[in-house]
Amino acid sequence: MEAKWVAAVVLHDGVSWWDSVNESQLWQDRIFHLLSALFAIVASVALVQFVRIQMRVPEYGWTTQKVFHFLNFLVNGVRCIVFAFRRDIQKLNPEIVQHILLDMPSLAFFTTYALLVLFWAEIYYQARAESSDRLRPAFFIVNGVVYAIQIILWMIIWFKPVPFLIILSKLFFAVVSFFAALGFLIYGGRLFLMLKRFPVESKGRLKKLQEVGYVTAICFSCFLIRCIMGFFNAFDRAADFDVLDHPILNLIYYLFVEILPSSLVLFVLRKLPPKRGVTQYHAIS
């Protein structure tokens, strides 16, 4: 009986602590400013890497590697600004502006990492001597459709902000995240298995194998978590991370689905392209 009483007290204290932090305006601001600082760090790292690549191979123009790092800078930079002014954003009218500012970086995050799937798919098909001409048009079409559907949903919500449409918009993000995770699993997995079959003495085989394996695992886990949380966010008010009074949930969510994955991927893909005249340049290597 005493053990049950102690357990009940501990559980109550835990719930009280969680609620106290969530309901405290001071802690809300502290956590949102912490998220802003973390996103600023990731954005700075991506920008520095972009500049270093540009200085190393300026003659190659906008390669996949440069675009990837620049988009990382933009996504994390916008997130930094959004969380720095999170309380002010919550007061904006019409309400659709809040949805756009909170959701647009998620769309850009999808585009940024879909670029890696495209790059890997091109390598895979070219290595098998198969045509990859349709991959880039498919990439732009898929992104165009995703953005078009989301813009249509925003416009409908603007004219008629019914709860069902807001739920539908959140579910749409969950579905997009699911297909992104599936893309990493399919093409990352295929490329990993293809590299694994290369001769052991192949130059850079082990490093490329580890690189593809790490990035695939990181990005698949990231988008799968986004998908699962997106479904909870759509139907469970307690899992809503688009409100001010869930700062702890915001911290946990964005830490595990954007900040840590972006940091780890930037670290894994930190290698600069070779200098001119050394060897042929390959993007994102």
CSV table of C-alpha atoms in Angstrom, one decimal:
chain,number,residue,atom,x,y,z
A,1,MET,CA,0.0,0.0,0.0
A,2,GLU,CA,2.8,2.3,0.9
A,3,ALA,CA,4.6,1.6,-2.4
A,4,LYS,CA,1.5,2.5,-4.4
A,5,TRP,CA,1.2,5.8,-2.4
A,6,VAL,CA,4.9,6.6,-3.2
A,7,ALA,CA,4.4,5.8,-6.9
A,8,ALA,CA,1.3,8.0,-7.0
A,9,VAL,CA,3.2,10.9,-5.4
A,10,VAL,CA,6.1,10.6,-7.9
A,11,LEU,CA,3.7,10.4,-10.8
A,12,HIS,CA,1.8,13.4,-9.6
A,13,ASP,CA,5.0,15.4,-9.1
A,14,GLY,CA,6.1,14.4,-12.6
A,15,VAL,CA,2.9,15.6,-14.2
A,16,SER,CA,2.9,18.8,-12.1
A,17,TRP,CA,6.5,19.6,-13.3
A,18,TRP,CA,5.5,19.0,-16.9
A,19,ASP,CA,2.4,21.2,-16.6
A,20,SER,CA,4.2,23.9,-14.6
A,21,VAL,CA,6.9,24.3,-17.4
A,22,ASN,CA,4.2,24.2,-20.1
A,23,GLU,CA,2.1,26.8,-18.5
A,24,SER,CA,5.0,29.1,-17.6
A,25,GLN,CA,5.5,32.0,-20.0
A,26,LEU,CA,9.1,32.3,-18.9
A,27,TRP,CA,9.9,28.7,-19.6
A,28,GLN,CA,8.0,28.9,-22.9
A,29,ASP,CA,10.2,31.8,-24.0
A,30,ARG,CA,13.4,30.1,-22.7
A,31,ILE,CA,12.7,26.9,-24.6
A,32,PHE,CA,11.7,28.7,-27.8
A,33,HIS,CA,14.8,30.8,-27.7
A,34,LEU,CA,16.9,27.7,-27.1
A,35,LEU,CA,15.4,26.1,-30.2
A,36,SER,CA,16.1,29.4,-32.1
A,37,ALA,CA,19.7,29.2,-31.0
A,38,LEU,CA,20.1,25.6,-32.0
A,39,PHE,CA,18.6,26.2,-35.4
A,40,ALA,CA,20.9,29.2,-35.8
A,41,ILE,CA,23.9,27.0,-35.1
A,42,VAL,CA,22.9,24.4,-37.7
A,43,ALA,CA,22.1,27.1,-40.2
A,44,SER,CA,25.6,28.6,-39.6
A,45,VAL,CA,27.3,25.3,-40.1
A,46,ALA,CA,25.4,24.7,-43.4
A,47,LEU,CA,26.3,28.2,-44.6
A,48,VAL,CA,30.0,27.8,-43.8
A,49,GLN,CA,30.1,24.5,-45.6
A,50,PHE,CA,28.3,26.0,-48.6
A,51,VAL,CA,30.9,28.9,-48.7
A,52,ARG,CA,33.8,26.4,-48.4
A,53,ILE,CA,32.5,24.3,-51.3
A,54,GLN,CA,31.9,27.4,-53.4
A,55,MET,CA,35.5,28.6,-52.7
A,56,ARG,CA,36.8,25.1,-53.5
A,57,VAL,CA,35.0,24.6,-56.8
A,58,PRO,CA,33.4,27.9,-58.0
A,59,GLU,CA,33.4,26.8,-61.6
A,60,TYR,CA,30.9,24.0,-61.2
A,61,GLY,CA,27.9,26.3,-60.5
A,62,TRP,CA,24.9,25.1,-58.5
A,63,THR,CA,25.8,21.4,-57.9
A,64,THR,CA,23.5,19.1,-55.9
A,65,GLN,CA,25.9,19.4,-53.0
A,66,LYS,CA,25.8,23.2,-53.0
A,67,VAL,CA,22.0,23.3,-53.3
A,68,PHE,CA,21.6,20.8,-50.5
A,69,HIS,CA,23.8,22.9,-48.1
A,70,PHE,CA,22.1,26.1,-49.1
A,71,LEU,CA,18.6,24.7,-48.6
A,72,ASN,CA,19.7,23.5,-45.2
A,73,PHE,CA,20.9,27.0,-44.4
A,74,LEU,CA,17.5,28.5,-45.5
A,75,VAL,CA,15.4,25.9,-43.6
A,76,ASN,CA,17.2,26.2,-40.4
A,77,GLY,CA,17.5,30.0,-40.7
A,78,VAL,CA,13.8,30.4,-41.1
A,79,ARG,CA,13.2,28.1,-38.2
A,80,CYS,CA,15.6,30.2,-36.1
A,81,ILE,CA,13.6,33.4,-36.9
A,82,VAL,CA,10.2,31.7,-36.3
A,83,PHE,CA,11.2,30.5,-32.8
A,84,ALA,CA,12.9,33.7,-31.9
A,85,PHE,CA,9.5,35.5,-32.5
A,86,ARG,CA,7.3,32.5,-31.6
A,87,ARG,CA,5.0,34.4,-29.3
A,88,ASP,CA,4.6,37.3,-31.7
A,89,ILE,CA,3.8,34.8,-34.5
A,90,GLN,CA,1.0,33.3,-32.4
A,91,LYS,CA,-0.7,36.7,-32.4
A,92,LEU,CA,-0.7,37.2,-36.2
A,93,ASN,CA,-3.9,37.6,-38.1
A,94,PRO,CA,-5.4,36.1,-40.2
A,95,GLU,CA,-4.6,32.8,-38.5
A,96,ILE,CA,-3.6,31.3,-41.8
A,97,VAL,CA,-0.3,33.3,-41.6
A,98,GLN,CA,0.6,31.4,-38.5
A,99,HIS,CA,0.1,28.1,-40.3
A,100,ILE,CA,2.2,29.2,-43.3
A,101,LEU,CA,5.1,30.4,-41.1
A,102,LEU,CA,5.1,27.1,-39.1
A,103,ASP,CA,4.5,24.7,-41.9
A,104,MET,CA,6.5,26.2,-44.8
A,105,PRO,CA,9.9,25.2,-43.3
A,106,SER,CA,8.6,21.6,-43.1
A,107,LEU,CA,7.9,21.6,-46.8
A,108,ALA,CA,11.4,23.1,-47.5
A,109,PHE,CA,12.9,20.4,-45.2
A,110,PHE,CA,11.2,17.7,-47.3
A,111,THR,CA,12.5,19.2,-50.5
A,112,THR,CA,16.1,19.5,-49.0
A,113,TYR,CA,16.3,15.8,-48.1
A,114,ALA,CA,14.3,14.6,-51.1
A,115,LEU,CA,17.3,16.0,-53.0
A,116,LEU,CA,19.5,13.3,-51.4
A,117,VAL,CA,17.0,10.6,-52.5
A,118,LEU,CA,17.2,12.0,-56.1
A,119,PHE,CA,21.0,12.0,-56.0
A,120,TRP,CA,21.2,8.4,-54.7
A,121,ALA,CA,18.6,7.2,-57.3
A,122,GLU,CA,20.6,8.8,-60.1
A,123,ILE,CA,23.8,7.0,-58.9
A,124,TYR,CA,22.0,3.7,-58.5
A,125,TYR,CA,20.5,3.7,-62.0
A,126,GLN,CA,23.7,5.0,-63.7
A,127,ALA,CA,25.7,2.3,-62.0
A,128,ARG,CA,23.3,-0.3,-63.4
A,129,ALA,CA,23.7,1.3,-66.9
A,130,GLU,CA,20.0,2.3,-66.8
A,131,SER,CA,18.5,5.6,-67.8
A,132,SER,CA,18.0,8.2,-65.1
A,133,ASP,CA,16.6,10.9,-67.3
A,134,ARG,CA,13.2,10.8,-65.8
A,135,LEU,CA,14.3,11.2,-62.2
A,136,ARG,CA,14.9,14.9,-62.2
A,137,PRO,CA,11.5,15.7,-63.9
A,138,ALA,CA,9.8,13.4,-61.4
A,139,PHE,CA,11.6,15.2,-58.5
A,140,PHE,CA,10.2,18.6,-59.7
A,141,ILE,CA,6.8,17.2,-60.4
A,142,VAL,CA,6.5,15.5,-57.0
A,143,ASN,CA,7.6,18.7,-55.2
A,144,GLY,CA,5.3,20.8,-57.3
A,145,VAL,CA,2.3,18.6,-56.5
A,146,VAL,CA,3.2,18.6,-52.7
A,147,TYR,CA,3.5,22.4,-52.7
A,148,ALA,CA,0.3,22.9,-54.8
A,149,ILE,CA,-1.8,20.7,-52.5
A,150,GLN,CA,-0.5,22.4,-49.4
A,151,ILE,CA,-1.2,25.9,-50.9
A,152,ILE,CA,-4.7,24.8,-51.9
A,153,LEU,CA,-5.3,23.6,-48.3
A,154,TRP,CA,-4.0,26.9,-46.9
A,155,MET,CA,-6.3,28.9,-49.2
A,156,ILE,CA,-9.3,26.8,-48.3
A,157,ILE,CA,-8.5,27.1,-44.6
A,158,TRP,CA,-8.1,30.9,-45.1
A,159,PHE,CA,-11.6,31.2,-46.5
A,160,LYS,CA,-13.2,28.6,-44.3
A,161,PRO,CA,-11.1,27.7,-41.2
A,162,VAL,CA,-13.0,24.6,-40.1
A,163,PRO,CA,-11.2,22.1,-37.8
A,164,PHE,CA,-11.5,19.2,-40.3
A,165,LEU,CA,-9.4,21.1,-42.9
A,166,ILE,CA,-6.7,21.9,-40.3
A,167,ILE,CA,-6.6,18.1,-39.4
A,168,LEU,CA,-6.4,17.3,-43.1
A,169,SER,CA,-3.5,19.7,-43.5
A,170,LYS,CA,-1.6,18.0,-40.7
A,171,LEU,CA,-2.4,14.5,-42.1
A,172,PHE,CA,-1.0,15.6,-45.4
A,173,PHE,CA,2.3,16.4,-43.8
A,174,ALA,CA,2.3,13.0,-42.1
A,175,VAL,CA,1.7,11.3,-45.5
A,176,VAL,CA,4.5,13.3,-47.2
A,177,SER,CA,6.9,12.3,-44.4
A,178,PHE,CA,5.9,8.7,-44.8
A,179,PHE,CA,6.8,8.7,-48.5
A,180,ALA,CA,10.0,10.5,-47.8
A,181,ALA,CA,11.0,7.8,-45.3
A,182,LEU,CA,10.0,5.2,-47.9
A,183,GLY,CA,12.2,6.9,-50.5
A,184,PHE,CA,15.2,6.8,-48.2
A,185,LEU,CA,14.6,3.2,-47.3
A,186,ILE,CA,14.2,2.1,-51.0
A,187,TYR,CA,17.0,4.1,-52.7
A,188,GLY,CA,19.4,4.4,-49.7
A,189,GLY,CA,19.0,0.6,-49.1
A,190,ARG,CA,19.5,-0.2,-52.8
A,191,LEU,CA,22.6,2.0,-53.0
A,192,PHE,CA,24.0,0.5,-49.7
A,193,LEU,CA,23.5,-3.1,-51.0
A,194,MET,CA,25.1,-2.2,-54.3
A,195,LEU,CA,28.2,-0.6,-52.7
A,196,LYS,CA,28.4,-3.7,-50.4
A,197,ARG,CA,28.8,-5.9,-53.4
A,198,PHE,CA,31.8,-3.9,-54.7
A,199,PRO,CA,35.3,-5.4,-54.2
A,200,VAL,CA,36.8,-4.8,-50.8
A,201,GLU,CA,39.8,-3.1,-52.3
A,202,SER,CA,37.7,-0.6,-54.2
A,203,LYS,CA,38.9,2.9,-53.4
A,204,GLY,CA,36.6,4.7,-50.9
A,205,ARG,CA,34.2,1.7,-50.8
A,206,LEU,CA,34.1,1.5,-47.0
A,207,LYS,CA,33.7,5.2,-46.5
A,208,LYS,CA,30.9,5.5,-49.1
A,209,LEU,CA,29.2,2.5,-47.6
A,210,GLN,CA,29.3,4.0,-44.1
A,211,GLU,CA,28.2,7.4,-45.4
A,212,VAL,CA,25.1,6.0,-47.3
A,213,GLY,CA,24.3,3.7,-44.3
A,214,TYR,CA,24.4,6.4,-41.7
A,215,VAL,CA,22.5,9.0,-43.8
A,216,THR,CA,19.8,6.4,-44.7
A,217,ALA,CA,19.3,5.4,-41.1
A,218,ILE,CA,19.2,9.0,-39.9
A,219,CYS,CA,16.8,10.3,-42.5
A,220,PHE,CA,14.5,7.2,-42.5
A,221,SER,CA,14.2,7.5,-38.7
A,222,CYS,CA,13.7,11.3,-38.9
A,223,PHE,CA,10.8,11.1,-41.4
A,224,LEU,CA,9.2,8.1,-39.8
A,225,ILE,CA,9.1,10.0,-36.5
A,226,ARG,CA,7.7,13.0,-38.3
A,227,CYS,CA,5.0,10.8,-39.9
A,228,ILE,CA,4.0,9.2,-36.5
A,229,MET,CA,4.0,12.5,-34.7
A,230,GLY,CA,2.0,14.1,-37.5
A,231,PHE,CA,-0.8,11.6,-37.1
A,232,PHE,CA,-0.9,12.2,-33.3
A,233,ASN,CA,-0.7,16.0,-33.9
A,234,ALA,CA,-3.7,15.8,-36.2
A,235,PHE,CA,-6.0,13.9,-33.7
A,236,ASP,CA,-4.7,14.5,-30.2
A,237,ARG,CA,-4.8,18.0,-28.7
A,238,ALA,CA,-2.1,16.9,-26.2
A,239,ALA,CA,0.3,16.2,-29.1
A,240,ASP,CA,-0.2,19.6,-30.8
A,241,PHE,CA,3.3,21.2,-31.3
A,242,ASP,CA,1.9,24.3,-33.1
A,243,VAL,CA,0.8,26.0,-29.9
A,244,LEU,CA,2.6,28.0,-27.2
A,245,ASP,CA,1.7,25.9,-24.2
A,246,HIS,CA,3.6,22.8,-25.4
A,247,PRO,CA,7.2,24.0,-25.3
A,248,ILE,CA,8.6,20.7,-24.0
A,249,LEU,CA,6.9,18.8,-26.8
A,250,ASN,CA,8.3,21.4,-29.3
A,251,LEU,CA,11.8,20.9,-27.9
A,252,ILE,CA,11.6,17.1,-28.1
A,253,TYR,CA,10.0,17.1,-31.5
A,254,TYR,CA,12.2,19.6,-33.3
A,255,LEU,CA,15.3,18.3,-31.6
A,256,PHE,CA,14.8,14.7,-33.0
A,257,VAL,CA,13.2,15.5,-36.4
A,258,GLU,CA,15.2,18.5,-37.6
A,259,ILE,CA,18.1,19.7,-35.4
A,260,LEU,CA,19.8,16.4,-34.6
A,261,PRO,CA,19.2,14.8,-38.1
A,262,SER,CA,20.4,17.9,-39.9
A,263,SER,CA,23.5,18.1,-37.7
A,264,LEU,CA,24.4,14.5,-38.1
A,265,VAL,CA,23.9,14.5,-41.9
A,266,LEU,CA,25.9,17.7,-42.3
A,267,PHE,CA,28.7,16.0,-40.2
A,268,VAL,CA,28.6,12.8,-42.3
A,269,LEU,CA,28.6,14.8,-45.6
A,270,ARG,CA,31.2,17.3,-44.4
A,271,LYS,CA,33.9,16.2,-46.9
A,272,LEU,CA,34.8,18.9,-49.4
A,273,PRO,CA,35.0,18.1,-53.1
A,274,PRO,CA,38.6,17.5,-54.4
A,275,LYS,CA,40.6,20.4,-55.8
A,276,ARG,CA,40.7,21.1,-59.5
A,277,GLY,CA,43.0,18.8,-61.4
A,278,VAL,CA,43.0,16.1,-58.7
A,279,THR,CA,40.0,14.0,-59.8
A,280,GLN,CA,36.6,14.4,-61.2
A,281,TYR,CA,34.2,16.2,-58.9
A,282,HIS,CA,31.1,14.3,-57.6
A,283,ALA,CA,28.3,16.2,-55.8
A,284,ILE,CA,27.5,15.4,-52.2
A,285,SER,CA,30.5,13.3,-51.4
